[in-house]
Coordinates of C-alpha atoms in Angstrom, one line a residue:
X742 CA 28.5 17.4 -12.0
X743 CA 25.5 19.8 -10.8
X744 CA 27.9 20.3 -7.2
X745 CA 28.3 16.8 -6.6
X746 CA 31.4 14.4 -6.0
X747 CA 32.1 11.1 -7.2
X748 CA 31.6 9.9 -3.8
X749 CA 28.4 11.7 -3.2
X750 CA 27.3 10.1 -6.7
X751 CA 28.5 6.4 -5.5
X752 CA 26.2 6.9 -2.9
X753 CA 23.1 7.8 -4.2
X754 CA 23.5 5.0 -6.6
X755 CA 23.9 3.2 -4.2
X756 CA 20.8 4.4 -2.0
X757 CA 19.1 4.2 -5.5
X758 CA 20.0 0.9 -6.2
X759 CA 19.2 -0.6 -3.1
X760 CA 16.0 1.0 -2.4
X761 CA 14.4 -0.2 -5.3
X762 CA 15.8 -4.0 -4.2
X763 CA 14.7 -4.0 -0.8
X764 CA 11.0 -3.5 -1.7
X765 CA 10.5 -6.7 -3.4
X766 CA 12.2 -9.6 -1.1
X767 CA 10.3 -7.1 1.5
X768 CA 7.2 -8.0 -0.3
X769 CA 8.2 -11.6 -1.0
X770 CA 9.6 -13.0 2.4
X771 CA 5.9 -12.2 3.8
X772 CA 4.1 -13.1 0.6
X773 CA 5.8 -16.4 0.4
X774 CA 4.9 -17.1 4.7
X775 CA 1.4 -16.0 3.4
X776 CA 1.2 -18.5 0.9
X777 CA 2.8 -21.3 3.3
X778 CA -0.5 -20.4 5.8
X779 CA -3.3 -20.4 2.9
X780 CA -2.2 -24.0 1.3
X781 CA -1.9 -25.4 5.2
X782 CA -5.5 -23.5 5.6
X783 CA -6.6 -25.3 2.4
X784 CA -5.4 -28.9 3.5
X785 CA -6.9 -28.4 7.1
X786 CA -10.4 -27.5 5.4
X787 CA -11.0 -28.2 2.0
X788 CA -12.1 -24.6 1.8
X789 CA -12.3 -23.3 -1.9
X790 CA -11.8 -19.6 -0.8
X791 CA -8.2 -21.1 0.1
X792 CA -7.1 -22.2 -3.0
X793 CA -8.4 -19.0 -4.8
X794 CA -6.6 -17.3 -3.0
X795 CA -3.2 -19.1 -2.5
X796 CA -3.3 -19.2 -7.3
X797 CA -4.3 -15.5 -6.8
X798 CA -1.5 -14.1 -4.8
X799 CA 0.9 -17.0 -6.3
X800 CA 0.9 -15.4 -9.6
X801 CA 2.0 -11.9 -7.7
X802 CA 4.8 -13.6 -5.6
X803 CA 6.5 -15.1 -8.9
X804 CA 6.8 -11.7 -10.5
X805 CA 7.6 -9.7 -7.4
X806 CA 10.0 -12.8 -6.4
X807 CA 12.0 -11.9 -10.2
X808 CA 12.0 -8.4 -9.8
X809 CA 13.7 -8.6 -6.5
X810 CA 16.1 -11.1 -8.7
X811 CA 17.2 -9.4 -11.1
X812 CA 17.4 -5.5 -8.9
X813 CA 19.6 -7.7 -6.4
X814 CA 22.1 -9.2 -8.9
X815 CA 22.3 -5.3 -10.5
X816 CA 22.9 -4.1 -6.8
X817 CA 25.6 -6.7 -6.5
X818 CA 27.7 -5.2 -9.2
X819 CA 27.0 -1.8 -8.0
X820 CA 28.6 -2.7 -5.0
X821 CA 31.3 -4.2 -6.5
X822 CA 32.3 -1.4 -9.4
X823 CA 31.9 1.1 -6.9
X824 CA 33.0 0.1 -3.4
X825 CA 36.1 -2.0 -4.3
X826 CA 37.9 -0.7 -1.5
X827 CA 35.5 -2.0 0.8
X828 CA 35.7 -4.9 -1.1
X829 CA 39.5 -4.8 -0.7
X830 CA 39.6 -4.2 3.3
X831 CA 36.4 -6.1 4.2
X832 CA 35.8 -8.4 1.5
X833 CA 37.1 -11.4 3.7
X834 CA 34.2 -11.4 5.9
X835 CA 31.4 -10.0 3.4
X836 CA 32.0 -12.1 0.6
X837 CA 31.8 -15.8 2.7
X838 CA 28.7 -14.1 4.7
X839 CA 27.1 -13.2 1.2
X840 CA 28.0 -16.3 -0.4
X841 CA 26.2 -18.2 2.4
X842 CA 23.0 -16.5 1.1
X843 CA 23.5 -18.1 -1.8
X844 CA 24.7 -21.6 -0.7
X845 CA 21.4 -22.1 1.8
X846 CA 18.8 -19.7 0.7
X847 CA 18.9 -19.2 -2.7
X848 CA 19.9 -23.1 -3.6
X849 CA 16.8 -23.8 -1.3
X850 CA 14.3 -21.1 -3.3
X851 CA 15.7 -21.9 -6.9
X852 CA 15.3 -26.1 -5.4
X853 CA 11.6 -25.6 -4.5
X854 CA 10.0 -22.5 -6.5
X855 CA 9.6 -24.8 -9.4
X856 CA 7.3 -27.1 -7.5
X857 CA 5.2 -24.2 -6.1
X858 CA 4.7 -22.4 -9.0
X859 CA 4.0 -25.6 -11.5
X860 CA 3.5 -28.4 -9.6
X861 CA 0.1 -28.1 -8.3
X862 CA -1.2 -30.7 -10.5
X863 CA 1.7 -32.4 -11.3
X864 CA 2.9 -33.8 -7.5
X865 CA 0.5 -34.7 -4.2
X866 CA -0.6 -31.7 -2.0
X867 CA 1.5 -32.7 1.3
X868 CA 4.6 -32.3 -1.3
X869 CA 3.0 -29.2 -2.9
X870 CA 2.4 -27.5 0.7
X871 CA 6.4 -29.1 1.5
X872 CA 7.8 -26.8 -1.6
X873 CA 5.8 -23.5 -0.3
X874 CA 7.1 -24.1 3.0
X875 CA 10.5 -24.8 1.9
X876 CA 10.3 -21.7 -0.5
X877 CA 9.3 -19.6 2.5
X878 CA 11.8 -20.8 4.8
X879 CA 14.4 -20.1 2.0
X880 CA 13.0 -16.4 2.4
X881 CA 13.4 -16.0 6.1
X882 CA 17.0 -17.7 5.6
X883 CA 18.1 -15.3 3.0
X884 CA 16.6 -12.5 5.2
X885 CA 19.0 -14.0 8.1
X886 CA 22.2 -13.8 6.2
X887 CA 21.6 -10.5 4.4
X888 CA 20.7 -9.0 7.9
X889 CA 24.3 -10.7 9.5
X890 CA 26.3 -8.9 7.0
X891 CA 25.0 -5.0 7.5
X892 CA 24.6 -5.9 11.3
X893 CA 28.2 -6.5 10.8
X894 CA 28.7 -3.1 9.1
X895 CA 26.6 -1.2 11.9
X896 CA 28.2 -3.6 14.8
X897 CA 31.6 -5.1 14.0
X898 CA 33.3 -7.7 15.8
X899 CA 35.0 -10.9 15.8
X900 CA 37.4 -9.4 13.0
X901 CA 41.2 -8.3 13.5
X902 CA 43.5 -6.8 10.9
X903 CA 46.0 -8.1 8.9
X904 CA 48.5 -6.8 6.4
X905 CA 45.6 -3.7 6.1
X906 CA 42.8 -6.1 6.0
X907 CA 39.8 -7.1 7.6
X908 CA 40.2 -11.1 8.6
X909 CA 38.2 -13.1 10.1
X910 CA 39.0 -14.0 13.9
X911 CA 35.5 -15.4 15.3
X912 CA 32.7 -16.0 13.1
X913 CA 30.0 -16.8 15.5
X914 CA 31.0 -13.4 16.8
X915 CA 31.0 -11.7 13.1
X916 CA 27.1 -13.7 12.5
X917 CA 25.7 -13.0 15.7
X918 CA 27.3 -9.4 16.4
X919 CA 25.6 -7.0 18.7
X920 CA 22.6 -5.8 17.1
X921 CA 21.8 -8.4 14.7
X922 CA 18.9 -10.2 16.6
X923 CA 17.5 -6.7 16.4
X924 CA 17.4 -6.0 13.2
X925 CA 16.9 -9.3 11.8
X926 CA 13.1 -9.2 13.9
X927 CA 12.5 -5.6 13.0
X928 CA 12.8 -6.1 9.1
X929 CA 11.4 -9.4 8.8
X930 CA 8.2 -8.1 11.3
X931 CA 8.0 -5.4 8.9
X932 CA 8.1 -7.5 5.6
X933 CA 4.8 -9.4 7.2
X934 CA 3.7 -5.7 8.0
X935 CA 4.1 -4.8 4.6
X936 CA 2.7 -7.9 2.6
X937 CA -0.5 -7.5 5.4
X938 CA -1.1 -4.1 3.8
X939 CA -1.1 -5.0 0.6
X940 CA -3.3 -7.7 0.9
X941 CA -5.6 -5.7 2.9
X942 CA -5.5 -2.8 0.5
X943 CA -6.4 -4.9 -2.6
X944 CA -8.9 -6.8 -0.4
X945 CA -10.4 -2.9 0.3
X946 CA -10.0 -2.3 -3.2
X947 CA -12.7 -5.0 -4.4
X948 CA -15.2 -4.0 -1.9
X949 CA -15.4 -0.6 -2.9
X950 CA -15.6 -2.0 -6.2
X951 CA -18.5 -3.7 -4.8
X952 CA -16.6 -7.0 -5.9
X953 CA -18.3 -8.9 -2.7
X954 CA -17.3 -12.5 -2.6
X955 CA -15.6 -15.0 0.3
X956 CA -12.2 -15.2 -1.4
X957 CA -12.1 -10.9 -1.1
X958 CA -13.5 -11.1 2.5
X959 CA -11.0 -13.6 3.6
X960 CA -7.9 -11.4 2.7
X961 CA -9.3 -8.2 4.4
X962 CA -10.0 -10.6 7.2
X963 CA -6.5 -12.3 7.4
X964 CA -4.9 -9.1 6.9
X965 CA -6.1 -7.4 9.3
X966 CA -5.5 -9.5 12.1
X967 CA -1.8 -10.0 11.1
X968 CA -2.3 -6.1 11.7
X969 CA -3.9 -5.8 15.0
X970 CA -1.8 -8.8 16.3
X971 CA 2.0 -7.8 15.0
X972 CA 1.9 -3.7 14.5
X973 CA 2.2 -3.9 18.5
X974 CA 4.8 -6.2 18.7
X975 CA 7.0 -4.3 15.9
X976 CA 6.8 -1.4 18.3
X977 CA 8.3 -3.4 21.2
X978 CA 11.0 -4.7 18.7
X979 CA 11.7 -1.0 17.9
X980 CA 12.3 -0.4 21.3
X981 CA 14.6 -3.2 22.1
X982 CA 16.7 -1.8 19.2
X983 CA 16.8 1.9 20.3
X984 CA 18.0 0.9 23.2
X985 CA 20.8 -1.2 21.4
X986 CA 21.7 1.4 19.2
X987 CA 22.1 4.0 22.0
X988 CA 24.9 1.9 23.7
X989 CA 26.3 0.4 20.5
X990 CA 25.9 3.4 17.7
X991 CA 24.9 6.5 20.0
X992 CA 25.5 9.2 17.5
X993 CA 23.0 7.7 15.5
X994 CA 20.7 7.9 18.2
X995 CA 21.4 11.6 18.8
X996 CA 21.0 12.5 15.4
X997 CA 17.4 10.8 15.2
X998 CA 16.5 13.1 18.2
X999 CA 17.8 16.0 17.3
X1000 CA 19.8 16.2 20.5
X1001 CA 22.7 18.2 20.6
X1002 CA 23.7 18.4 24.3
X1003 CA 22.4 17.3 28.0
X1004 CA 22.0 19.6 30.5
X1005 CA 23.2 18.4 33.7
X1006 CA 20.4 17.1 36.1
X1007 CA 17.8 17.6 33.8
X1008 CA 15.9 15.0 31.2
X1009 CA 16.2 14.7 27.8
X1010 CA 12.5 15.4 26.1
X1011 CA 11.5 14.0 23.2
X1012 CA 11.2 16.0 20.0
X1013 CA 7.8 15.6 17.8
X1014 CA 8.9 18.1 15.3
X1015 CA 11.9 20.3 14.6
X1016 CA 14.3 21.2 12.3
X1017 CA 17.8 20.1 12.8
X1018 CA 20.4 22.2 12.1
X1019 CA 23.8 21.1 12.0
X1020 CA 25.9 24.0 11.0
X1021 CA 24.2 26.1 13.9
X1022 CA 24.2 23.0 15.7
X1023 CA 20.8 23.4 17.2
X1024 CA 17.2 21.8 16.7
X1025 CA 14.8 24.6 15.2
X1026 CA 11.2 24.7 15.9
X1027 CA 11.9 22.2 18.4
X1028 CA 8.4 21.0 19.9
X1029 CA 9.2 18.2 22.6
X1030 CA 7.3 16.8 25.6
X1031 CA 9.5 16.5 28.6
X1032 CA 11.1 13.8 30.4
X1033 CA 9.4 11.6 27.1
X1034 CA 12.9 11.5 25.8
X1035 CA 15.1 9.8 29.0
X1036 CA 11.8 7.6 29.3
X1037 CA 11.9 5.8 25.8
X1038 CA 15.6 5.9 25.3
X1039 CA 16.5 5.2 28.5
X1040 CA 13.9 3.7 30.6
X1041 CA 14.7 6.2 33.3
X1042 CA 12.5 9.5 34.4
X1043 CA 16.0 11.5 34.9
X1044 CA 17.9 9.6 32.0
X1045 CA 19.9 11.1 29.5
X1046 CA 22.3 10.1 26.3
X1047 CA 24.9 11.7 24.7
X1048 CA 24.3 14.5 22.4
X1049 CA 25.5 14.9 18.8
X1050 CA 28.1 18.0 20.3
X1051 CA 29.7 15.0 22.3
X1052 CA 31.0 13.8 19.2
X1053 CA 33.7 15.4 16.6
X1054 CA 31.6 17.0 13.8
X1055 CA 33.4 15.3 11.1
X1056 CA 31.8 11.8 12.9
X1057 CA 28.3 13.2 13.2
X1058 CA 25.6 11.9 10.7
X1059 CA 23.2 14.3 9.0
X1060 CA 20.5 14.7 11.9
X1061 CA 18.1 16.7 9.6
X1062 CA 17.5 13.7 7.1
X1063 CA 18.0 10.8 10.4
X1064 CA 15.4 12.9 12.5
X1065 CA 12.6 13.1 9.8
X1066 CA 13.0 9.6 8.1
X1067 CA 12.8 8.4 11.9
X1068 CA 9.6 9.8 12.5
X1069 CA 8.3 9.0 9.3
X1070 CA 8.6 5.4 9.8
X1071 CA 7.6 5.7 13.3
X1072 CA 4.4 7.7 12.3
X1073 CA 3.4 5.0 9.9
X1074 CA 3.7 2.1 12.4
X1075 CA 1.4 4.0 15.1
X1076 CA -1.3 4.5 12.1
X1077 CA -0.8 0.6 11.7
X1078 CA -1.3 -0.1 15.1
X1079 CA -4.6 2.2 15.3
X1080 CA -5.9 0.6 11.9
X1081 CA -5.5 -2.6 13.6
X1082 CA -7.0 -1.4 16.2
X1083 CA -9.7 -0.1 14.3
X1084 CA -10.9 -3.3 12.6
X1085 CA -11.4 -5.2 15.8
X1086 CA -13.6 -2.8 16.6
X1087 CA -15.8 -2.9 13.1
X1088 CA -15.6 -6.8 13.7
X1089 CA -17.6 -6.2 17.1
X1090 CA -20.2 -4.0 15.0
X1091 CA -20.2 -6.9 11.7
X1092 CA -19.0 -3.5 9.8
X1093 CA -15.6 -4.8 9.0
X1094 CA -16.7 -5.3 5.4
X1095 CA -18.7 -2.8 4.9
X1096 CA -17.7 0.3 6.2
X1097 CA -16.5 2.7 3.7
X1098 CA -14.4 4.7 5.3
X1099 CA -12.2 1.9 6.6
X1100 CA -12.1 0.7 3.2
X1101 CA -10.5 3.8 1.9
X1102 CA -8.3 4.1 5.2
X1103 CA -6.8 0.7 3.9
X1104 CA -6.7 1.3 0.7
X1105 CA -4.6 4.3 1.5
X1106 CA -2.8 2.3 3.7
X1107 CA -1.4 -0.3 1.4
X1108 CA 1.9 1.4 0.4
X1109 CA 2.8 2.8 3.9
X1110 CA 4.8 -0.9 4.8
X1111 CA 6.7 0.2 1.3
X1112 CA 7.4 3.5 2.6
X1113 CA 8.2 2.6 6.4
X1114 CA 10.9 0.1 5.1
X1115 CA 12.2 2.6 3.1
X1116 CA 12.4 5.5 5.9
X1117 CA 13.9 2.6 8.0
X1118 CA 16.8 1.8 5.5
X1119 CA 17.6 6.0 5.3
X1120 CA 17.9 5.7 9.1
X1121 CA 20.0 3.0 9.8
X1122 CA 22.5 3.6 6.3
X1123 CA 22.4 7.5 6.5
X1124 CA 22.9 7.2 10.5
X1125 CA 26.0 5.1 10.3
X1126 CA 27.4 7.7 8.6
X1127 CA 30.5 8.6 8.0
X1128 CA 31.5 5.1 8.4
X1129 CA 30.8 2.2 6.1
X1130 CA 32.2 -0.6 8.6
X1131 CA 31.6 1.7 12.0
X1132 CA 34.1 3.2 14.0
X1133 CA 36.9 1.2 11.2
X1134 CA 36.0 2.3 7.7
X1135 CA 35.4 5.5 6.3
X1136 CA 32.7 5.8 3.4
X1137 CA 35.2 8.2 1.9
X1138 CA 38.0 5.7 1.7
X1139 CA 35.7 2.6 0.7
X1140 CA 34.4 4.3 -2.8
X1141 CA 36.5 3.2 -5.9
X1142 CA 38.4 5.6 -7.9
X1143 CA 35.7 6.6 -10.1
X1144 CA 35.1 10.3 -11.8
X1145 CA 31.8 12.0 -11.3
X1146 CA 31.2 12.0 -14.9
X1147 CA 31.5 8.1 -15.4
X1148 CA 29.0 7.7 -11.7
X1149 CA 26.9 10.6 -13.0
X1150 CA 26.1 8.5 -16.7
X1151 CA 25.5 5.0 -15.1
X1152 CA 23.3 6.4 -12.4
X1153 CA 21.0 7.8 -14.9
X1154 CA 21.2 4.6 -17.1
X1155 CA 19.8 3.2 -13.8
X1156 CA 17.3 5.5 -13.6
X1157 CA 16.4 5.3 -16.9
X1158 CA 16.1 1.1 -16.7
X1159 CA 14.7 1.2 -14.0
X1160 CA 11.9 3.1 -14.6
X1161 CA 11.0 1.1 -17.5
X1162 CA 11.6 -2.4 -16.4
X1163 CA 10.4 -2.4 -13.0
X1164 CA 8.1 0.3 -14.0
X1165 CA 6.5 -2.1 -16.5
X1166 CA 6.9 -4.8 -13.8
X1167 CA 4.9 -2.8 -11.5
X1168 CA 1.9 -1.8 -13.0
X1169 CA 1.6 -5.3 -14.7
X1170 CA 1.4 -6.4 -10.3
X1171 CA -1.2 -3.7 -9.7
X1172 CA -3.2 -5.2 -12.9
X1173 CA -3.5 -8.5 -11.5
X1174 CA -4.0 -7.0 -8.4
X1175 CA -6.7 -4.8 -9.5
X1176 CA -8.2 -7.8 -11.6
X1177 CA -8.8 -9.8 -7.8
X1178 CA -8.6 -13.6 -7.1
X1179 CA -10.7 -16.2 -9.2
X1180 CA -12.0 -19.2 -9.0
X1181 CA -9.5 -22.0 -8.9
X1182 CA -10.6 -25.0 -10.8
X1183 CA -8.9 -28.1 -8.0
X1184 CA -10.0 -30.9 -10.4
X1185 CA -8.5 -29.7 -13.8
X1186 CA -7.3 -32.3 -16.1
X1187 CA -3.7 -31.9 -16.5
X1188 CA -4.3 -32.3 -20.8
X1189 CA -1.8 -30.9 -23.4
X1190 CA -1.8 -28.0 -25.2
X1191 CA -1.5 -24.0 -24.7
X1192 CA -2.9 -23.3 -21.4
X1193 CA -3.7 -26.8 -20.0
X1194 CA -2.1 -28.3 -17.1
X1195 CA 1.1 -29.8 -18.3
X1196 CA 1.7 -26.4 -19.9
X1197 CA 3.9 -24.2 -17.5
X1198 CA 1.5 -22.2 -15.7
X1199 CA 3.8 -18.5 -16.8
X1200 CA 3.5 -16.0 -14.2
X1201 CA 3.1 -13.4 -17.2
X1202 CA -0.2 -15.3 -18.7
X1203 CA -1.8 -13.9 -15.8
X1204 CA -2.3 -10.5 -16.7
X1205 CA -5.4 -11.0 -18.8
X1206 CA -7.7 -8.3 -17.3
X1207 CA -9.5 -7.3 -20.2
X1208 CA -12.1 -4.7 -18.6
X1209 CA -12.7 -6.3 -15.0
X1210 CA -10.6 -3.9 -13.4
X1211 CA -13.7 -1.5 -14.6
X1212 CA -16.2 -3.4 -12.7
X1213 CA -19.8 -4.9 -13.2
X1214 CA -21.3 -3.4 -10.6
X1215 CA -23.9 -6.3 -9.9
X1216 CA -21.8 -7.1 -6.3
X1217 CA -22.2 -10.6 -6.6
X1218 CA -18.3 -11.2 -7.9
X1219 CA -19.3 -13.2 -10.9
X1220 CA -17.9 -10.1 -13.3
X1221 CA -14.5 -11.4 -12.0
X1222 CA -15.5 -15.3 -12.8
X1223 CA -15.5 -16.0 -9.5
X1224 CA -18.1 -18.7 -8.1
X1225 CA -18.2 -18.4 -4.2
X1226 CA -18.2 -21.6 -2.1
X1227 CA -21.4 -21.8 -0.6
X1228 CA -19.9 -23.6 2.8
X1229 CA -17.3 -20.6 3.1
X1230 CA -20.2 -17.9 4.0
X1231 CA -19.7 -14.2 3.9
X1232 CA -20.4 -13.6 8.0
X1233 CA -17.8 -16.5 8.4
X1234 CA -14.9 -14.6 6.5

C-alpha cells in the first residue's frame, strides 16, 4: 500500500488520531481555568465586561469541550482495534490508569458541565462559580491521569511480569514514575499557553476590525499577561525535563540534538540547524555554538551525553523528524516569551491597544500554542521509538494483526470524517470567534419559550453571525450589540 506496512499504517493512524484529539482538551483544560477566573473576577466586582466575556468564551468551551469528546472516544477504539497486543501485555496497568480518568474526571465534568453551561439563571452565583470551578478542576484531573499513563509508557516502573504480562507490583510507583511531574507541568503550562493565544489572537482580531470596546480590551489584556508571566516559566519546566529525559530516555535526547558521538575532553555544542542523517550517521549542515550544548543539557561547561552511535541502530529513534519538531516547538515558545515581553512594553507606552503591528504579531500568533503542542507530541511519541512501553515493548510487537489494506481504508475513512466533522466543528468556533463577545443581559427573566431562559441555552444557537464578522466600521462596538460598561473604562482594561 503506496510502500507502507501495516505497522507503519497503525501508526500514522494512530499519530492521526491522536493529534487531532490532543488539540481540544489542550484548548479546554485552559479555557475552562479561564472561565473559573472571569466568573470569580465577575463576583469580586460586579464588572459587566466579566460576564460578557465569561457567556462569550462559554459558548466556545462547550463545542471545543465535545469535539475533544467525541475525537477521544474514536481514539480509544483505535487504540484498542489496533494495538491489542499492547493491550494484551500492558493492559493491566493502562486499563485501571485510564479507567480512573473516567471514574474522577470525567464523572466530575459530565456532574458539573450541566450547571455551567445552563444554570446561570437557574441556581445562585456562588453555586454557578462552584460548577465552573468544579468543571475546571475535572480538567486538570483528567490531564493528571492521562499524563500518568504515557509517563508510564516513556518511564516504566512499579510493574513485574507474569505469565508474559505486565502486572502491577507498586502503583504509587506506576502513577508517580520518573518523569511524570515533568510532563504533567509542561503540557498543562502549555494548554494555558495555548488557550492565552487564542484569546489574545481573537482579542487582536476585533481591534483591527476596529471593534473597540472593554470586553475586547480585557481579553488582549488578560491574555497577555498569562503570556509575559508563564511563557518564562514553561521554559524552566522544559529544562527540568531535558534534564530528566537525558538520564531516564537518553537516546531521545541524542536524537533531538543530532548528536552522534562525544569526543573525549571536548563539549558537546548545540546545534541550531542541521540535517540529521541517520544512514550516514552524521548531522549535515550542522551550525552549532560551542560548549551551548554540555551547558543546557548538562549544566556543566565540559559536559557531555551519550550520542545516538552509543546505542544499537535498531534502538535509535528517527533523529531527523526528533531534531526538527524539537526546535519547532522550542522556536515558538522563545517567540512567546518575546511577545510577552513585547506587550509589557506597549503597556509602558498606553500602545498595547493600539499598535498595529502587535495586533497582527498576535493575531499570527494564535495557532502557534496548536502547533507547539503538536511538535511536542512528535517529540516525545516519535523519540520513544522503537519502544511502545520503553526499554520492554517493542512498537513492532504491540500492533494487532491487521493487513495494510484493511489500516490503509479505515485511515482514510478517518481522514475523510474527520475533515468534515471537526472541519465543520471548526470553522463554526472561528465564526463565533470572529463574531466577538456581547453584551450579556444579568437580569433576564428566565420566561418560556424558544430562546428564553428556561430554554437550554444550545451551544450551537450561538453561531448567528449574520454579517458582523464583516464589520461596521464606526469603532464604537455597537455593530456587535455590544453596550460597554461605562465604570469598566477603556485605559482601565
Amino acid at each position: 500500500m503506496f510502500g507502507f506496512s501495516a505497522l507503519d499504517l497503525a501508526r500514522i493512524q494512530f499519530a492521526f488520531t491522536m493529534s487531532f484529539h490532543i488539540l481540544f482538551p489542550a484548548v479546554t483544560i485552559g479555557l475552562a481555568s479561564y472561565l473559573a477566573v472571569l466568573e470569580l473576577s465577575w463576583l469580586r466586582t460586579k464588572r459587566q465586561v466579566y460576564v460578557d466575556l465569561y457567556h462569550f468564551w462559554l459558548k466556545i468551551f462547550a463545542v471545543m469541550f465535545g469535539m475533544g469528546v467525541v475525537s477521544g472516544i474514536v481514539m480509544a477504539y483505535q487504540i484498542g482495534t489496533n494495538w491489542s497486543y499492547m493491550s494484551e501485555f500492558a493492559g493491566s496497568i493502562m486499563g485501571p490508569v485510564l479507567a480512573y480518568e473516567v471514574l474522577t474526571a470525567f464523572f466530575l465534568e459530565a456532574g458539573f458541565l450541566g450547571v455551567m453551561l445552563f444554570g446561570w439563571n437557574r441556581v445562585g452565583p456562588q453555586l454557578h462559580f462552584v460548577a465552573t470551578a468544579m468543571v475546571a478542576v475535572g480538567t486538570l484531573i483528567s490531564a493528571t491521569w492521562i499524563l500518568a499513563a504515557n509517563s508510564w509508557m516513556q518511564t516504566p516502573q512499579g510493574y513485574a511480569i507474569e505469565g508474559g504480562r505486565m502486572v502491577p507490583a507498586d502503583w504509587l510507583a506506576i502513577i508517580f514514575n520518573p518523569s511524570f511531574p515533568f510532563r504533567l507541568m509542561h503540557m498543562v503550562v502549555a494548554a494555558y499557553l495555548t488557550t492565552a493565544l487564542i484569546v489574545g489572537a481573537v482579542g487582536a482580531w476585533q481591534l483591527l476590525r476596529r471593534r473597540d470596546n472593554p470586553a475586547v480590551r480585557k481579553m488582549l489584556s488578560m491574555a497577555m499577561w498569562m503570556l509575559l508571566i508563564v511563557a518564562p516559566i514553561q521554559a524552566v519546566i522544559g529544562d527540568f525535563h531535558g534534564l530528566n529525559t537525558a538520564e531516564h530516555q537518553p537516546a531521545k535526547l541524542a536524537a533531538m540534538e543530532g548528536h552522534w558521538q562525544n569526543t573525549p575532553g571536548e563539549a558537546v555544542g548545540l546545534k541550531l540547524f542541521g540535517i540529521p542523517d541517520m544512514e550516514a550517521e552524521t548531522t549535515r549542515y550542522a551550525v552549532e555554538v560551542p560548549h551551548l550544548g554540555s551547558l543546557i543539557l548538562t549544566h556543566s561547561w565540559e559536559g557531555q551525553f551519550p550520542g545516538l552511535k552509543e546505542f544499537p541502530k535498531d534502538e535509535r529513534p528517527n533523529s531527523l523528524i526528533v531534531f526538527w519538531s524539537f526546535r519547532l516547538m522550542v522556536g515558538l515558545g522563545l517567540l512567546m516569551i518575546a511577545l510577552g515581553a513585547w506587550s509589557l512594553w506597549l503597556r509602558r507606552g498606553e500602545q498595547l491597544f493600539t499598535k498595529r503591528l502587535f495586533l497582527r504579531a498576535a493575531l499570527c500568533m494564535g495557532p502557534a500554542g496548536l502547533v507547539a503542542i503538536l511538535a511536542g507530541w512528535v517529540t516525545t511519541e516519535v523519540g520513544r521509538q522503537p519502544w511502545v512501553v520503553y526499554g520492554v515493548l517493542r512498537t513492532a510487537d504491540a500492533v494487532s494483526p491487521h493487513g495494510a489494506p484493511a489500516l490503509a481504508l479505515t485511515l482514510g475513512i478517518f481522514v475523510v470524517a474527520y475533515f468534515f466533522v471537526f472541519g465543520a466543528g471548526t470553522g463554526y468556533v472561528l465564526r463565533m470567534m470572529r463574531k466577538g463577545p456581547q453584551h450579556f443581559e444579568l437580569n433576564r427573566s428566565p420566561e418560556g419559550g424558544p430562546g428564553e431562559g428556561r430554554t437550554p441555552a444550545r451551544p450551537l444557537s450561538a453561531a448567528d453571525v449574520g454579517n458582523d464578522d464583516e464589520g461596521t466600521g464606526d469603532g464604537d462596538g455597537t455593530g456587535l450589540g455590544i453596550n460597554p460598561n461605562p465604570d469598566s473604562g477603556k485605559k482601565g482594561s
